[in-house]
Amino acid sequence: NAGVTQTPKFRILKIGQSMTLQCAQDMNHNYMYWYRQDPGMGLKLIYYSVGAGITDKGEVPNGYNVSRSTTEDFPLRLELAAPSQTSVYFCASNPGTSYEQYFGPGTRLTVT
Amino acid sequence: QKEVEQDPGPLSVPEGAIVSLNCTYSNSAFQYFMWYRQYSRKGPELLMYTYSSGNKEDGRFTAQVDKSSKYISLFIRDSQPSDSATYLCAMSETGTALIFGKGTTLSVSS
């Protein structure tokens, strides 16, 4: 099992550009999550999904969009990137039968 | 008042020391309490999980939840240099959407 994988590892965007952060898991987990972690801060939930076709907003959804067309993939879309979106983005998953969330290695995004 | 408060430290201790990490919270509906460990430039990994009040022990680690005081703790006995990491408390009403503290950075020197 690869677990939770995220691509890219690093990315620099210019203000106003768009991009999609990819997340995939091979554990057949129903629940998937996107968090952002700013320096010296904890993780804040952006969006989550409890299954294919079902998504819901977390604490900080503004400026982001998600979709969940398959169990395995949960991409995060940034439209019109802003410097405030400079952060480390983590994707996580869990099976729904336990509370442990399995995290990916993160994507470091800088918007300049 | 923030929903979850955690002193960011940093906390520096010698090898073998007992470490106490704490979080306070304001939402009395939280039922699920977790501690995650995060090594530098890595994703967090679950260390301890407790449902409602009480204590839980796993090897050198003990998690305590006091719902009446809205206070949770993580104790690390016989701390090792490999315990050097950031420790994040996390809580949830339903076990699904987690609210994290800022994390406490711990350094254990040999």
Tab-separated table of C-alpha atoms in Angstrom:
chain	number	residue	atom	x	y	z
A	1	ASN	CA	0.000	0.000	0.000
A	2	ALA	CA	1.250	3.469	-0.872
A	3	GLY	CA	-1.202	4.976	1.659
A	4	VAL	CA	-2.071	8.619	0.951
A	5	THR	CA	-0.114	10.239	-1.855
A	6	GLN	CA	-0.034	13.909	-2.790
A	7	THR	CA	1.300	15.694	-5.853
A	8	PRO	CA	3.081	17.962	-6.376
A	9	LYS	CA	5.441	18.156	-3.361
A	10	PHE	CA	6.246	21.809	-4.011
A	11	ARG	CA	4.736	24.532	-6.185
A	12	ILE	CA	5.192	28.258	-6.684
A	13	LEU	CA	2.201	30.102	-8.136
A	14	LYS	CA	1.784	33.676	-9.253
A	15	ILE	CA	-1.126	35.688	-7.877
A	16	GLY	CA	-4.254	34.981	-9.899
A	17	GLN	CA	-3.118	31.623	-11.266
A	18	SER	CA	-5.070	28.427	-10.667
A	19	MET	CA	-3.966	24.916	-9.845
A	20	THR	CA	-5.171	21.554	-8.635
A	21	LEU	CA	-3.546	19.707	-5.757
A	22	GLN	CA	-3.883	15.972	-6.234
A	23	CYS	CA	-4.598	13.455	-3.470
A	24	ALA	CA	-5.061	9.729	-3.828
A	25	GLN	CA	-5.393	6.850	-1.362
A	26	ASP	CA	-5.281	3.116	-2.006
A	27	MET	CA	-6.794	1.955	1.295
A	28	ASN	CA	-10.429	2.058	0.100
A	29	HIS	CA	-11.229	4.692	2.723
A	30	ASN	CA	-14.589	6.425	2.450
A	31	TYR	CA	-13.606	9.603	4.310
A	32	MET	CA	-11.097	12.067	2.898
A	33	TYR	CA	-9.999	15.507	4.098
A	34	TRP	CA	-8.017	18.555	3.033
A	35	TYR	CA	-6.189	20.644	5.644
A	36	ARG	CA	-3.884	23.613	5.455
A	37	GLN	CA	-1.106	24.295	7.961
A	38	ASP	CA	0.368	27.773	8.237
A	39	PRO	CA	3.754	28.260	10.014
A	40	GLY	CA	3.431	27.819	13.779
A	41	MET	CA	-0.240	26.964	13.463
A	42	GLY	CA	-2.250	23.813	13.708
A	43	LEU	CA	-4.127	22.268	10.842
A	44	LYS	CA	-7.327	23.848	9.626
A	45	LEU	CA	-9.924	21.813	7.762
A	46	ILE	CA	-10.736	23.127	4.285
A	47	TYR	CA	-13.116	20.493	2.894
A	48	TYR	CA	-13.957	16.893	3.578
A	49	SER	CA	-15.823	14.052	1.894
A	50	VAL	CA	-17.624	11.063	3.382
A	51	GLY	CA	-17.839	9.199	0.097
A	52	ALA	CA	-17.806	9.557	-3.672
A	53	GLY	CA	-20.087	12.378	-4.749
A	54	ILE	CA	-20.408	13.859	-1.229
A	55	THR	CA	-18.371	16.838	-0.037
A	56	ASP	CA	-18.766	19.383	2.735
A	57	LYS	CA	-17.089	22.582	3.885
A	58	GLY	CA	-14.705	22.757	6.819
A	59	GLU	CA	-13.440	25.782	8.759
A	60	VAL	CA	-11.698	27.634	5.903
A	61	PRO	CA	-13.280	26.745	2.530
A	62	ASN	CA	-13.155	30.170	0.852
A	63	GLY	CA	-10.991	30.245	-2.276
A	64	TYR	CA	-11.026	26.449	-2.712
A	65	ASN	CA	-13.150	23.847	-4.454
A	66	VAL	CA	-13.214	20.064	-4.287
A	67	SER	CA	-14.785	17.156	-6.083
A	68	ARG	CA	-14.947	13.438	-5.281
A	69	SER	CA	-15.834	11.371	-8.311
A	70	THR	CA	-14.076	8.198	-7.102
A	71	THR	CA	-13.290	6.643	-3.712
A	72	GLU	CA	-9.557	6.940	-4.387
A	73	ASP	CA	-9.151	10.575	-5.462
A	74	PHE	CA	-9.955	13.887	-3.793
A	75	PRO	CA	-8.445	16.837	-5.708
A	76	LEU	CA	-8.370	20.362	-4.270
A	77	ARG	CA	-8.747	23.239	-6.708
A	78	LEU	CA	-7.395	26.735	-6.077
A	79	GLU	CA	-8.912	29.413	-8.284
A	80	LEU	CA	-7.322	32.874	-8.462
A	81	ALA	CA	-4.448	32.134	-6.077
A	82	ALA	CA	-3.732	34.764	-3.394
A	83	PRO	CA	-0.681	35.209	-1.091
A	84	SER	CA	-2.929	34.228	1.849
A	85	GLN	CA	-3.080	30.732	0.352
A	86	THR	CA	0.652	30.222	0.879
A	87	SER	CA	0.706	27.193	3.168
A	88	VAL	CA	1.392	23.486	3.468
A	89	TYR	CA	-1.580	21.428	2.339
A	90	PHE	CA	-2.239	17.984	3.784
A	91	CYS	CA	-4.663	15.403	2.534
A	92	ALA	CA	-5.903	12.696	4.898
A	93	SER	CA	-8.216	9.722	4.831
A	94	ASN	CA	-9.919	7.348	7.229
A	95	PRO	CA	-12.120	4.297	6.791
A	96	GLY	CA	-15.001	5.684	8.826
A	97	THR	CA	-14.925	2.692	11.179
A	98	SER	CA	-12.124	4.176	13.277
A	99	TYR	CA	-11.112	7.722	14.073
A	100	GLU	CA	-7.509	7.595	12.968
A	101	GLN	CA	-6.813	9.866	10.020
A	102	TYR	CA	-3.914	8.861	7.768
A	103	PHE	CA	-2.058	11.847	6.374
A	104	GLY	CA	-0.165	12.321	3.154
A	105	PRO	CA	3.296	13.967	3.015
A	106	GLY	CA	1.943	17.402	2.149
A	107	THR	CA	2.238	19.927	-0.678
A	108	ARG	CA	4.176	23.141	0.001
A	109	LEU	CA	2.560	25.973	-1.928
A	110	THR	CA	3.915	29.507	-2.256
A	111	VAL	CA	1.878	32.242	-3.929
A	112	THR	CA	3.858	35.349	-4.923
B	1	GLN	CA	-11.714	32.644	22.843
B	2	LYS	CA	-10.284	30.141	20.362
B	3	GLU	CA	-11.953	26.778	20.263
B	4	VAL	CA	-8.740	24.877	21.109
B	5	GLU	CA	-5.780	26.457	22.898
B	6	GLN	CA	-2.331	24.869	22.989
B	7	ASP	CA	0.912	26.449	24.147
B	8	PRO	CA	3.274	26.297	21.141
B	9	GLY	CA	6.420	26.108	23.293
B	10	PRO	CA	9.128	25.325	22.331
B	11	LEU	CA	9.703	22.864	25.136
B	12	SER	CA	13.237	21.543	25.730
B	13	VAL	CA	13.940	18.666	28.112
B	14	PRO	CA	16.836	16.270	28.816
B	15	GLU	CA	16.580	12.627	27.846
B	16	GLY	CA	14.687	10.622	30.456
B	17	ALA	CA	12.500	13.519	31.619
B	18	ILE	CA	8.736	13.321	32.026
B	19	VAL	CA	6.983	15.625	29.568
B	20	SER	CA	3.541	17.105	30.055
B	21	LEU	CA	1.663	18.604	27.097
B	22	ASN	CA	-1.734	20.237	27.477
B	23	CYS	CA	-4.685	21.685	25.610
B	24	THR	CA	-7.788	23.516	26.740
B	25	TYR	CA	-10.993	23.850	24.777
B	26	SER	CA	-14.241	25.762	24.911
B	27	ASN	CA	-16.721	23.514	23.059
B	28	SER	CA	-18.412	21.229	25.583
B	29	ALA	CA	-19.776	19.095	22.721
B	30	PHE	CA	-16.334	17.663	21.916
B	31	GLN	CA	-16.370	13.928	22.574
B	32	TYR	CA	-13.322	12.642	20.691
B	33	PHE	CA	-9.817	13.651	21.734
B	34	MET	CA	-6.604	12.808	19.947
B	35	TRP	CA	-2.922	13.521	20.003
B	36	TYR	CA	-0.979	13.580	16.759
B	37	ARG	CA	2.800	13.659	16.412
B	38	GLN	CA	4.366	15.508	13.504
B	39	TYR	CA	8.019	15.237	12.583
B	40	SER	CA	9.595	18.080	10.644
B	41	ARG	CA	8.336	18.289	7.046
B	42	LYS	CA	6.117	15.224	7.474
B	43	GLY	CA	2.388	14.636	7.812
B	44	PRO	CA	0.923	14.131	11.319
B	45	GLU	CA	0.453	10.600	12.641
B	46	LEU	CA	-1.976	9.507	15.330
B	47	LEU	CA	-0.353	8.863	18.713
B	48	MET	CA	-3.258	8.521	21.148
B	49	TYR	CA	-7.038	8.551	20.958
B	50	THR	CA	-9.581	8.895	23.808
B	51	TYR	CA	-13.340	8.965	23.724
B	52	SER	CA	-15.027	11.141	26.377
B	53	SER	CA	-13.338	11.441	29.779
B	54	GLY	CA	-10.685	9.274	31.355
B	55	ASN	CA	-7.151	8.049	30.944
B	56	LYS	CA	-5.491	5.904	28.327
B	57	GLU	CA	-1.999	4.455	28.471
B	58	ASP	CA	0.158	3.107	25.663
B	59	GLY	CA	3.745	2.304	26.540
B	60	ARG	CA	5.490	5.511	27.586
B	61	PHE	CA	2.494	7.661	26.624
B	62	THR	CA	-0.558	8.514	28.750
B	63	ALA	CA	-3.483	10.623	27.571
B	64	GLN	CA	-5.908	12.200	30.034
B	65	VAL	CA	-9.207	13.949	29.374
B	66	ASP	CA	-11.018	16.047	31.982
B	67	LYS	CA	-14.265	17.169	30.386
B	68	SER	CA	-15.419	19.023	33.484
B	69	SER	CA	-12.389	21.324	33.193
B	70	LYS	CA	-12.251	21.159	29.367
B	71	TYR	CA	-8.618	20.134	29.623
B	72	ILE	CA	-6.629	17.347	28.010
B	73	SER	CA	-3.062	16.215	28.632
B	74	LEU	CA	-0.422	13.983	27.127
B	75	PHE	CA	2.349	12.641	29.333
B	76	ILE	CA	5.537	11.147	27.940
B	77	ARG	CA	7.652	9.125	30.382
B	78	ASP	CA	11.358	8.452	29.927
B	79	SER	CA	11.497	10.843	26.980
B	80	GLN	CA	13.884	9.956	24.142
B	81	PRO	CA	15.565	12.106	21.457
B	82	SER	CA	13.311	10.321	18.945
B	83	ASP	CA	10.333	11.980	20.694
B	84	SER	CA	11.514	15.362	19.386
B	85	ALA	CA	8.619	16.520	17.237
B	86	THR	CA	5.564	18.759	17.245
B	87	TYR	CA	2.600	17.391	19.198
B	88	LEU	CA	-0.858	18.456	18.074
B	89	CYS	CA	-4.018	17.958	20.070
B	90	ALA	CA	-7.191	17.456	18.047
B	91	MET	CA	-10.838	17.221	19.009
B	92	SER	CA	-14.163	16.523	17.408
B	93	GLU	CA	-17.870	16.393	18.210
B	94	THR	CA	-18.544	13.521	15.820
B	95	GLY	CA	-15.132	11.961	15.217
B	96	THR	CA	-15.163	13.203	11.623
B	97	ALA	CA	-14.130	16.861	11.327
B	98	LEU	CA	-11.164	17.537	13.634
B	99	ILE	CA	-10.273	20.864	15.264
B	100	PHE	CA	-6.544	21.056	15.916
B	101	GLY	CA	-4.500	23.034	18.414
B	102	LYS	CA	-1.466	24.968	17.169
B	103	GLY	CA	0.924	22.241	18.284
B	104	THR	CA	3.736	22.177	20.870
B	105	THR	CA	7.278	21.736	19.618
B	106	LEU	CA	9.275	19.370	21.854
B	107	SER	CA	13.027	18.897	21.805
B	108	VAL	CA	14.624	16.080	23.831
B	109	SER	CA	18.385	16.352	24.196
B	110	SER	CA	20.672	13.376	24.823
